XYZ file of C-alpha atoms in Angstrom:
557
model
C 22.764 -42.640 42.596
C 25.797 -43.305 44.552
C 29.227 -41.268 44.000
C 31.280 -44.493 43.491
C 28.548 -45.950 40.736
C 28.715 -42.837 39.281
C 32.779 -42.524 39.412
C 33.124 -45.929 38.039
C 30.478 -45.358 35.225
C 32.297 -42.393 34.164
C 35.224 -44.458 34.338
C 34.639 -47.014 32.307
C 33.423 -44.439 29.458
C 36.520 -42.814 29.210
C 38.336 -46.224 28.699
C 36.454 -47.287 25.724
C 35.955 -44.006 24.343
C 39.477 -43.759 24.507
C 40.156 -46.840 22.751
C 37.599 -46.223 20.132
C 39.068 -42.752 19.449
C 42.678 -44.640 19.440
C 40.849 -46.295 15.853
C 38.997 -43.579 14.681
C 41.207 -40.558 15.340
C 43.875 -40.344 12.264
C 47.395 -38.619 13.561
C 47.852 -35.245 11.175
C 51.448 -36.165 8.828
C 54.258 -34.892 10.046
C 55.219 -31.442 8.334
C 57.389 -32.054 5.004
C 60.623 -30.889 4.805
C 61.999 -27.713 3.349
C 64.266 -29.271 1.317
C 62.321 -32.618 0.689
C 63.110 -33.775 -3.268
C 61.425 -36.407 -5.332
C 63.319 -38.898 -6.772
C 64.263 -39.174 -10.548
C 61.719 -40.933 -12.939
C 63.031 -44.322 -14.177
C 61.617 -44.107 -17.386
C 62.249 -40.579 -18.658
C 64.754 -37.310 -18.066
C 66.550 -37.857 -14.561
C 65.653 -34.752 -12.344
C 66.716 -34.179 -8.660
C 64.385 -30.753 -8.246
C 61.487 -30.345 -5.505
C 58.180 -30.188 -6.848
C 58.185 -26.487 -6.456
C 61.115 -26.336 -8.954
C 59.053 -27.265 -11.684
C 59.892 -25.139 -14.933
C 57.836 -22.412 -15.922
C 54.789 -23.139 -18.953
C 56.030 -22.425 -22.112
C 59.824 -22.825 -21.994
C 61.547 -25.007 -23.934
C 65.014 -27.102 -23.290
C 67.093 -24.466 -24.743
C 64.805 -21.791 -22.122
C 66.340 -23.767 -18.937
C 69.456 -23.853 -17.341
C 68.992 -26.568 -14.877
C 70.095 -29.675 -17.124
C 68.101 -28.687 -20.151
C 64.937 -29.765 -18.510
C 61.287 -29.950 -20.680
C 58.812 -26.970 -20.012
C 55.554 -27.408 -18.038
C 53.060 -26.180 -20.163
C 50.867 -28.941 -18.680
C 50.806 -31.225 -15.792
C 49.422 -34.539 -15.696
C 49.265 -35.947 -11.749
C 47.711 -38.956 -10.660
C 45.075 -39.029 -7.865
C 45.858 -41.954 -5.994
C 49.462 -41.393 -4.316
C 50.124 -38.282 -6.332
C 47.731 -35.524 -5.555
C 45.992 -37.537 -2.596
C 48.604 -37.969 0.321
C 47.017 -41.364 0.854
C 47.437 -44.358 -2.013
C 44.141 -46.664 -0.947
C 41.271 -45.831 -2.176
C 39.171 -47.936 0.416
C 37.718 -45.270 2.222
C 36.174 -43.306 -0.449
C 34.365 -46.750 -1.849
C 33.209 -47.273 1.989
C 31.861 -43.873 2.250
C 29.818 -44.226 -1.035
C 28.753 -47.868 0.643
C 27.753 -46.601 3.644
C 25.936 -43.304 2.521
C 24.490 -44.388 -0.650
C 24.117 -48.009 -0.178
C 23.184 -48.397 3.247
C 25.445 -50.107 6.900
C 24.759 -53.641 4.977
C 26.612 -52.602 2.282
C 29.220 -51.004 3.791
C 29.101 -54.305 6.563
C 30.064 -56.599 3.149
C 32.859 -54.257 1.912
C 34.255 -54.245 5.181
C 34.097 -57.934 5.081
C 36.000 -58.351 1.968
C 38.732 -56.252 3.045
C 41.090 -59.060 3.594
C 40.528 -60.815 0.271
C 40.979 -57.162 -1.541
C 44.337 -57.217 0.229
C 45.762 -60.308 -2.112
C 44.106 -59.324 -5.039
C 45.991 -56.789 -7.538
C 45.241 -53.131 -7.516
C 43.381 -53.752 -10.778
C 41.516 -56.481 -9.422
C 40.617 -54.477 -5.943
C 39.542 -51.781 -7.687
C 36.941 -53.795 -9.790
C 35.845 -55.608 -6.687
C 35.194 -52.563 -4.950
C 32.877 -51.377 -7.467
C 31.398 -53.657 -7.840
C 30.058 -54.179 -4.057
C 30.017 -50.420 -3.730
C 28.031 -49.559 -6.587
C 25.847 -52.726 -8.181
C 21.899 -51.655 -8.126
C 22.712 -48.088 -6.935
C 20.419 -45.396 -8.721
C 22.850 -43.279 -11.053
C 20.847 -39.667 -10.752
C 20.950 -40.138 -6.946
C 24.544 -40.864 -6.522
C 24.940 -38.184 -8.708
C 23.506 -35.683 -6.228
C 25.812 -37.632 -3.876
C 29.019 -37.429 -5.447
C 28.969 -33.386 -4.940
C 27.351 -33.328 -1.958
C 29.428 -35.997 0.015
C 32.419 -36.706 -1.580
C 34.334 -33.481 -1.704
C 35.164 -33.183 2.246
C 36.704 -36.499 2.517
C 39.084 -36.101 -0.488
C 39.990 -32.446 0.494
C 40.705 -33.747 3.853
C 43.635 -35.687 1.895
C 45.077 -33.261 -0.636
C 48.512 -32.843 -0.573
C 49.643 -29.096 -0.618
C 52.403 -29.613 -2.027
C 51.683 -31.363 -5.155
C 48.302 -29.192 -5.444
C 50.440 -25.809 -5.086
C 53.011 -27.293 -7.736
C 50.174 -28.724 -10.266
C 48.062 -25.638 -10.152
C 50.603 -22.293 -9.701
C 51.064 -19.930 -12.261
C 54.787 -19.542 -12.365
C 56.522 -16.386 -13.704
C 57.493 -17.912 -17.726
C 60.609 -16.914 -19.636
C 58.990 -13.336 -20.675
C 58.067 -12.346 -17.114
C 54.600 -13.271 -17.226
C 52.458 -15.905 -15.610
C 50.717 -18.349 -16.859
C 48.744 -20.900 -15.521
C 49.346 -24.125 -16.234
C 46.994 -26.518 -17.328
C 46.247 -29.555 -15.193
C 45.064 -32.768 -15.956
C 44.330 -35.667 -13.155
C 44.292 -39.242 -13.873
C 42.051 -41.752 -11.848
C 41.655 -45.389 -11.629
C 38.453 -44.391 -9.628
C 35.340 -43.986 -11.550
C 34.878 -40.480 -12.748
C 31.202 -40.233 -10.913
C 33.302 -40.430 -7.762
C 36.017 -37.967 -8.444
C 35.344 -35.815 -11.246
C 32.644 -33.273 -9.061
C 35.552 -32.760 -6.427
C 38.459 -32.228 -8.258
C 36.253 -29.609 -11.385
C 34.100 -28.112 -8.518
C 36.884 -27.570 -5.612
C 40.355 -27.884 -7.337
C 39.785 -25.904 -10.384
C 40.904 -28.857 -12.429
C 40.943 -28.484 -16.360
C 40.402 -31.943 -17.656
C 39.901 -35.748 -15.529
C 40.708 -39.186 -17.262
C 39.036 -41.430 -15.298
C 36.874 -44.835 -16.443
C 33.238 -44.675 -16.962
C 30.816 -46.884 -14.701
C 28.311 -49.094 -16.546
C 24.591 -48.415 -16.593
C 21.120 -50.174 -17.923
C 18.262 -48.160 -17.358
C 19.114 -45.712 -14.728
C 21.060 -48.294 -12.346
C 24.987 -49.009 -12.132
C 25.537 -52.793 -12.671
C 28.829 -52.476 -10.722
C 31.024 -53.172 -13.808
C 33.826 -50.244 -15.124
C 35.973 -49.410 -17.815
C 39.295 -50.143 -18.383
C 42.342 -48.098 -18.823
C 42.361 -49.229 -22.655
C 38.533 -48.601 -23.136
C 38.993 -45.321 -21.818
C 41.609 -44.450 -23.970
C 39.956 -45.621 -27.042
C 36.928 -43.753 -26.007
C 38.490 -40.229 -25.630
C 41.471 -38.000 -27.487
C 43.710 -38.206 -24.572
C 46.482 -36.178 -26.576
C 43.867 -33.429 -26.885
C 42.561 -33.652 -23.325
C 45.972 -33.720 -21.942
C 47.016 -30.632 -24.364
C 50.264 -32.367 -25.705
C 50.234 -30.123 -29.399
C 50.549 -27.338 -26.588
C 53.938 -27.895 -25.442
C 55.670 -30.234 -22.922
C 53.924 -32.356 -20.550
C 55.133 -32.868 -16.989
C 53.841 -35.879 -14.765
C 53.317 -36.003 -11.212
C 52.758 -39.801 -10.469
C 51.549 -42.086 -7.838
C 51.726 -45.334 -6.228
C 50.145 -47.960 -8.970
C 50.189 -45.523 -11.470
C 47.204 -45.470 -13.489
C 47.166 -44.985 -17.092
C 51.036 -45.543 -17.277
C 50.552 -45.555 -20.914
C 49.884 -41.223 -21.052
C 53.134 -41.116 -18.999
C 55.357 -42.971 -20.782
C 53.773 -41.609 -24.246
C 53.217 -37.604 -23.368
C 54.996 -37.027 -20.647
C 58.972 -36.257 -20.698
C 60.002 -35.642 -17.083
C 57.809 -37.689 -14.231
C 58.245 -37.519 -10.385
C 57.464 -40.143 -8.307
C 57.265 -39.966 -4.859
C 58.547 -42.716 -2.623
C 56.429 -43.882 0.493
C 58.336 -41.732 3.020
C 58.497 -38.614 1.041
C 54.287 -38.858 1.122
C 54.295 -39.655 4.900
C 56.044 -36.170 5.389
C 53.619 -34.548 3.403
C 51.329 -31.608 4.854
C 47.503 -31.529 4.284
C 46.339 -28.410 2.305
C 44.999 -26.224 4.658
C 41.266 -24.971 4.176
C 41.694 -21.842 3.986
C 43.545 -22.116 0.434
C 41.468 -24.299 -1.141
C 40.589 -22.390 -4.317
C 36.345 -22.806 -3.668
C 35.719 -22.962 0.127
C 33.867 -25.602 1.323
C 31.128 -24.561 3.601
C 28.177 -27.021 2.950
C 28.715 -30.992 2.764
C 26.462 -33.964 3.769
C 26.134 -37.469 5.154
C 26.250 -39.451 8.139
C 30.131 -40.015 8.078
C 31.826 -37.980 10.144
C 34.925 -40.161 9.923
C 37.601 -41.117 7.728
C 36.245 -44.464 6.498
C 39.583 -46.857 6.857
C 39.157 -50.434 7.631
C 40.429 -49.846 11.414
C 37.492 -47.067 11.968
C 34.985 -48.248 9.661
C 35.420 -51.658 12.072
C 35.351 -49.827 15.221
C 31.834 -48.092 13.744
C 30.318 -51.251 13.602
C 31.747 -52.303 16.846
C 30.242 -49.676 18.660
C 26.544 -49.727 17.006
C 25.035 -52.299 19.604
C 26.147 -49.935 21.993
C 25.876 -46.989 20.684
C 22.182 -47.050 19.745
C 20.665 -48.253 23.261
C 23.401 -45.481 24.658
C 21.529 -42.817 22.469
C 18.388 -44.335 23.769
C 19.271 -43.887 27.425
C 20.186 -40.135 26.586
C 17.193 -39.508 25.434
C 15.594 -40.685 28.648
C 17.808 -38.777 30.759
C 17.144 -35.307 29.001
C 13.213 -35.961 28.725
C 12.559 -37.268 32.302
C 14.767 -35.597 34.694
C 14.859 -31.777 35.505
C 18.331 -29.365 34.041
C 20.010 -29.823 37.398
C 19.926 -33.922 37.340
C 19.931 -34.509 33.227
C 23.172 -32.509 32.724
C 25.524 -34.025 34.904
C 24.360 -37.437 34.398
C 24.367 -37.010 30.422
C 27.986 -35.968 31.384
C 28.842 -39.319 32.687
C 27.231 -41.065 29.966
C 30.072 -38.896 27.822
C 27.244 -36.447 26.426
C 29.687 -33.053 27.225
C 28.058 -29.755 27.459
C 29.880 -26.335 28.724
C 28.577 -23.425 28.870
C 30.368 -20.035 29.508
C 28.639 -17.078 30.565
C 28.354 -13.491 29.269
C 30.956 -11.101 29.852
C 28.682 -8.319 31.374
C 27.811 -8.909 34.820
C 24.673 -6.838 33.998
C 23.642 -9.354 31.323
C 25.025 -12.627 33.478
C 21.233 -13.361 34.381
C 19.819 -15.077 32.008
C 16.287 -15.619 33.413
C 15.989 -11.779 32.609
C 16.434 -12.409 28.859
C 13.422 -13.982 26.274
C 14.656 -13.320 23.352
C 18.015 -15.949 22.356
C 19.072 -15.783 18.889
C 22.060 -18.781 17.927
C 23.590 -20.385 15.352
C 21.993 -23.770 14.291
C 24.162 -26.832 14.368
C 21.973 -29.368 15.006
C 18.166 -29.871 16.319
C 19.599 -29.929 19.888
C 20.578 -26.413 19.889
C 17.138 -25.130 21.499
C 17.291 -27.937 24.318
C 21.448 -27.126 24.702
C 20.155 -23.502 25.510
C 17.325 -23.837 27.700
C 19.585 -26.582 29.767
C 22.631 -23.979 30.085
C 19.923 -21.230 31.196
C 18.334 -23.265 33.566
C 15.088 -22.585 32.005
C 12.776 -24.887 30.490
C 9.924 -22.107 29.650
C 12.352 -21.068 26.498
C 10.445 -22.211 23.530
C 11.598 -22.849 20.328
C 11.099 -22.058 16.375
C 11.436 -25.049 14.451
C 10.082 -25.762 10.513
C 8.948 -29.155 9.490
C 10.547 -31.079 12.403
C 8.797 -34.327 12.567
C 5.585 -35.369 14.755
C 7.828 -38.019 17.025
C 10.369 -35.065 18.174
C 7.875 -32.433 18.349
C 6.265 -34.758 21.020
C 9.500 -35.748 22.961
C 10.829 -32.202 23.172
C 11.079 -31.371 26.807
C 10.691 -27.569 25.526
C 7.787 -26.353 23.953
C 8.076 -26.400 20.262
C 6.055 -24.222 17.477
C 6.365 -24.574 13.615
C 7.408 -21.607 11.019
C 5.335 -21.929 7.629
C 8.558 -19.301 5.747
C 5.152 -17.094 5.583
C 7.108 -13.992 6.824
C 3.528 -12.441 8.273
C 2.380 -15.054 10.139
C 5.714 -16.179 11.217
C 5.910 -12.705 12.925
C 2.732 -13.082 14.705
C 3.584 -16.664 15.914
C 6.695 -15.500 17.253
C 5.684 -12.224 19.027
C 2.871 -14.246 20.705
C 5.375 -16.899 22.132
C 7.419 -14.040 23.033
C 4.740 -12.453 25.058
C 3.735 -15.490 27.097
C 7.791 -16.825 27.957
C 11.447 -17.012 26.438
C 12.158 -17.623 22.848
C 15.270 -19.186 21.228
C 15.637 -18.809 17.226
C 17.904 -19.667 15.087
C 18.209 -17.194 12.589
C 20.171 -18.908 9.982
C 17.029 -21.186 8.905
C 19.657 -24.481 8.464
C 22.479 -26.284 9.572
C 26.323 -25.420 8.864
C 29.101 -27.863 9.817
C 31.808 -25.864 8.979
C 33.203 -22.797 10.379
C 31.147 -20.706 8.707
C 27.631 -18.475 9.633
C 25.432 -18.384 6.767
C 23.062 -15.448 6.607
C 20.811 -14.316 9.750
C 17.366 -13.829 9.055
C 16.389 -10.017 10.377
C 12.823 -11.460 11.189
C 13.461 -12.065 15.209
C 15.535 -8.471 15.118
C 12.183 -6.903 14.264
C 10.437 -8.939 17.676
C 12.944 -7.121 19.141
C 11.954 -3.150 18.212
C 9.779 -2.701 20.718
C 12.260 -2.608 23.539
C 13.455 -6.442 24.090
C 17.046 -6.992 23.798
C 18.616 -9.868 21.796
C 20.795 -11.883 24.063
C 23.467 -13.630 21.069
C 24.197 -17.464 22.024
C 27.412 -18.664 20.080
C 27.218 -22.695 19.327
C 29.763 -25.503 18.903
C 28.838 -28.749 18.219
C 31.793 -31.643 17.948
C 31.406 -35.206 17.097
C 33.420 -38.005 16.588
C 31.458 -40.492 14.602
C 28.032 -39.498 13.194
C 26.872 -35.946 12.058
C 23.406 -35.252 13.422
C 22.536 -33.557 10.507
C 21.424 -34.570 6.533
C 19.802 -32.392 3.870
C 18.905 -35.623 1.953
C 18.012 -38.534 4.684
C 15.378 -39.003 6.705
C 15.725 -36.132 9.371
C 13.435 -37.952 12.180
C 16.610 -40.099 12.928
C 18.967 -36.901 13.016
C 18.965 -37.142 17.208
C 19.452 -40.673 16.951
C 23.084 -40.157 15.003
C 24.048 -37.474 17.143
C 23.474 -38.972 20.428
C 24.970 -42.408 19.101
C 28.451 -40.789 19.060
C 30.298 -42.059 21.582
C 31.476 -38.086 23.341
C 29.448 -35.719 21.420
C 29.905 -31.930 22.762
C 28.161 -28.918 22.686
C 29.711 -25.661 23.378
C 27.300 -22.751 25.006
C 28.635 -19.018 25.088
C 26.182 -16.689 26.148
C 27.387 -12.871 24.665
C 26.082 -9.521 25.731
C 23.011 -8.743 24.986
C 22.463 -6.143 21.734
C 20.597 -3.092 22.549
C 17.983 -2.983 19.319
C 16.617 0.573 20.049
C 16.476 2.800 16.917
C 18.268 0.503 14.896
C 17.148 -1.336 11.547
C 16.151 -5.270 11.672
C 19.091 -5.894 9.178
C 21.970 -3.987 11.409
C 20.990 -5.465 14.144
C 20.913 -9.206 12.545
C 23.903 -8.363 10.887
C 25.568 -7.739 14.498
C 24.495 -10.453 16.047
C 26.159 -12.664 13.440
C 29.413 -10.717 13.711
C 29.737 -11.148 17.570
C 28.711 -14.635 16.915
C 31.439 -15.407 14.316
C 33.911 -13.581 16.527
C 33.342 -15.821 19.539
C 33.890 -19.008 17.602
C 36.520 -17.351 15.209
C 33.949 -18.663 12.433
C 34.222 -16.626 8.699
C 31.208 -15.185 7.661
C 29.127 -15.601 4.875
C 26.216 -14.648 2.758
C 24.554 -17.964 1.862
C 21.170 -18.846 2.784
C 19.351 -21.745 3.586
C 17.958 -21.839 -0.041
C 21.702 -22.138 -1.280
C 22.598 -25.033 1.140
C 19.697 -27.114 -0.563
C 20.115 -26.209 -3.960
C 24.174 -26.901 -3.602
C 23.153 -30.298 -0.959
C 20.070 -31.960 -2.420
C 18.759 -30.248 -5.458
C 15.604 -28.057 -4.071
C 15.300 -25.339 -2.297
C 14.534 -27.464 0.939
C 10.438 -26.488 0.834
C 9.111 -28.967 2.691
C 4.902 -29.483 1.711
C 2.566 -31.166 4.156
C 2.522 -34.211 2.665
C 6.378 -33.957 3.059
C 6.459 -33.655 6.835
C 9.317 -35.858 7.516
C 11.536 -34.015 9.794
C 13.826 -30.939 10.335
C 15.144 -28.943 7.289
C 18.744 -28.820 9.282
């Protein structure tokens, strides 16, 4: 291949990467101001004060001496435009499209987009449940709703109308107490409920019901006034308690509990949300380690367009990748895959001693996708490295370049498969048994440490794995197409840093799987954890991810 076909290949992927990116890629909101204030309600109490200002739970008027101001013994904040930075609600309906009802689905709501633009909220709202959710099985959405959901919301939380909704601010008497916090939805509560109870710590949701006959949605919702009929909204919302604050939105749903319970409401204008600051992971009150689904986007019109752009290109692309790695040696596959926008670096071990990595057999790494063998043996220049693998399917166990054996979680014969593949040539594991996509390590298995007693060293191979469009990874889909969404992104990247080695000599299985994980997490700055592979499932799909013969449908990522 000739350097100028090569230069203007590579080229020409970097312009329409760029420009697909341009779509996809949403800017992070500008930090909010110190001294930002929401303006007055127009229907209740005028108030000038920041959200943080809100007055303690359990004063009353007479307790105040900022205007004679209500106390907050409970706040009521809308989702839409209130406790989500963003006001649409398009992209959560075209995530539950896509992932529970399939690209055709997702194809029609992006279709309709322009229409839902000249109906009224109310009328949007129906429309998009209907397309979203007419025919859709209720228990499996169900197991969808927790399992997908949650990342794209907390992705939009506002910090500072979560920190103001949810702190326990010092009362009158000098104590704290929490206040209570209820959340209003025009969404349907399947969709919101399991994110804002599971993650948020919310105390009560109002939220309409979605319509069922025999196990199916028919794509039909309640009302605001069916919902209110249906429930004791004054006892939900806590209003025999004391006084009820309201943090609204843009449309505000179920203006009716504002204007009846509520005495002082802020309302944020357009420009005071722009300037509003994402909460940060690392304070949301349940951490979210394990999510699923293909999306690894934020579903708006531009990007879910730009997805379906790219598709007849992206899927003979991941085709050609595929070639390239299975035909053509390490030295020719790697720089090639690079110019088809497949990125891999790989940075070497600190200890010159431990720098040659055709010296080392046993590799132990994190597991981000099924590439992560194949990523290793192409950064060592070795394709004698074999690799563990449970329940991957028949079609990639045939086009792995590498040589591939199968665990049965039977910890005696998994031994004995192991130290014979580590007697005849290199080994690569991946002690954590699944797939994590966020910075986290779950648990590491001590089962390779104890391969390594009798003398071999453990060389520690820290994994990153970015993409921009698809995950490569699903707990509840069909995992024989998991290297067909990864190598469909359009610049997917792997990361490869080879640590020093850990001497296992004298030392229990357990310590020494326990170190490898901690120089792991310290090279990627990852938290760790002790979760399992058998939590992921049960918290992802509902099982604990046992996969039977007859079941032999691909990985367990």
């Amino acid at each position: 291949m000739s350097k100028a076909f090569t230069k203007s290949l590579l080229l020409y992927n970097k312009i329409l990467i760029r420009r697909l990116k341009s779509l996809i890629t949403r800017a992070p909101p500008a930090p909010a101001s110190a001294t930002e204030r929401l303006p007055p309600s127009h229907k209740h109490e005028s108030s000038t004060a920041p959200l943080d200002a809100l007055p303690a739970p359990g004063t009353t008027d007479d307790d105040n001496d900022n205007g004679g101001r209500a106390g907050g013994g409970t706040i009521v904040c809308e989702v839409e435009g209130g406790l989500l930075m963003s006001s649409s609600t398009f992209p959560y309906f075209m995530l539950v499209a896509l992932e529970a009802g399939g690209l055709l689905r997702g194809l029609l709501l992006l279709l309709l987009y322009p229409l839902l633009r000249l109906l009224t909220d109310e009328l949007a709202m129906k429309a998009m449940v209907m397309v979203t959710f007419a025919g859709l099985r209720k228990d499996a959405f169900g197991r969808l709703g927790m399992a997908v959901m949650p990342k794209l919301f907390l992705q939009d939380v506002s910090a500072e109308v979560f920190h103001a909704a949810t702190s326990a601010p010092v009362t009158a008497g000098g104590a704290r107490r929490r206040r209570r916090c209820v959340c209003v939805s025009s969404m349907p509560r399947a969709m919101v409920e399991p994110f804002l109870k599971e993650y948020l710590a919310v105390d009560a949701v109002v939220a309409p019901e979605l319509r069922e006959l025999g196990g199916y949605y028919l794509g039909l919702v309640e009302d605001e006034g069916e919902v209110a009929r249906r429930m004791d909204v004054e006892e939900v919302i806590g209003a025999k308690g004391g006084a009820v604050v309201g943090i609204g939105g843009q449309g505000c749903s179920f203006q009716h509990i504002f204007q009846k319970y509520c005495k002082e409401v802020y309302v944020p204008t357009e420009s005071t949300r722009r300037r509003r600051e994402a909460l940060h992971p690392r304070r949301y009150p349940k951490p979210l380690v394990f999510h699923d689904g293909r999306t690894a986007f934020r579903p708006t019109p531009a990007a879910t367009l730009a997805m379906f752009m790219w598709l007849p290109l992206g899927a003979p692309l991941a085709v050609l990748r595929t070639a390239v790695f299975l035909l053509l040696p390490f030295s020719l596959s790697v720089p090639l895959l690079a110019s088809l926008g497949m990125h891999n670096r790989m940075i070497a071990s600190s200890s010159p001693s431990a720098g040659d990595k055709s010296k080392s057999n046993l590799f132990a790494c994190n597991h981000r996708s099924l590439l992560d063998p194949l990523c290793v043996s192409a950064a060592a220049g070795r394709r004698d490295l074999s690799a563990a693998t449970y329940s991957i399917s028949r079609l990639s166990e045939m086009l792995a370049p590498i040589p591939t054996f199968r665990l049965t979680r039977d910890r005696a014969a998994d031994r004995a498969a192991m130290q014979a593949q580590l007697a005849r040539r290199g080994l690569v594991v991946c002690p954590e048994g699944t797939t994590c996509r966020e910075p986290f390590l779950l648990r590491f298995s001590p089962l390779f440490a104890e391969l390594a007693a009798g003398g071999v060293d453990v060389v520690p191979v820290a994994l990153h794995l970015a993409v921009d469009m698809f995950h490569g990874t699903t707990a509840r889909g069909r995992k024989m197409l998991d290297p067909l969404y990864l190598l469909m992104n359009p610049v997917p990247s792997y990361l490869v840093q080879f640590l020093d080695p850990v001497e296992c000599g004298g030392q229990e299985a357990r310590a020494v799987a326990n170190e490898v994980q901690r120089r792991v997490a310290e090279a990627l700055g990852y938290e760790r954890t002790g979760l399992t592979r058998r939590d992921k499932y049960l918290i992802l799909a509902g099982n604990e991810g046992v996969v039977g013969a007859a079941q032999d449908g691909g990985t367990k990522n």
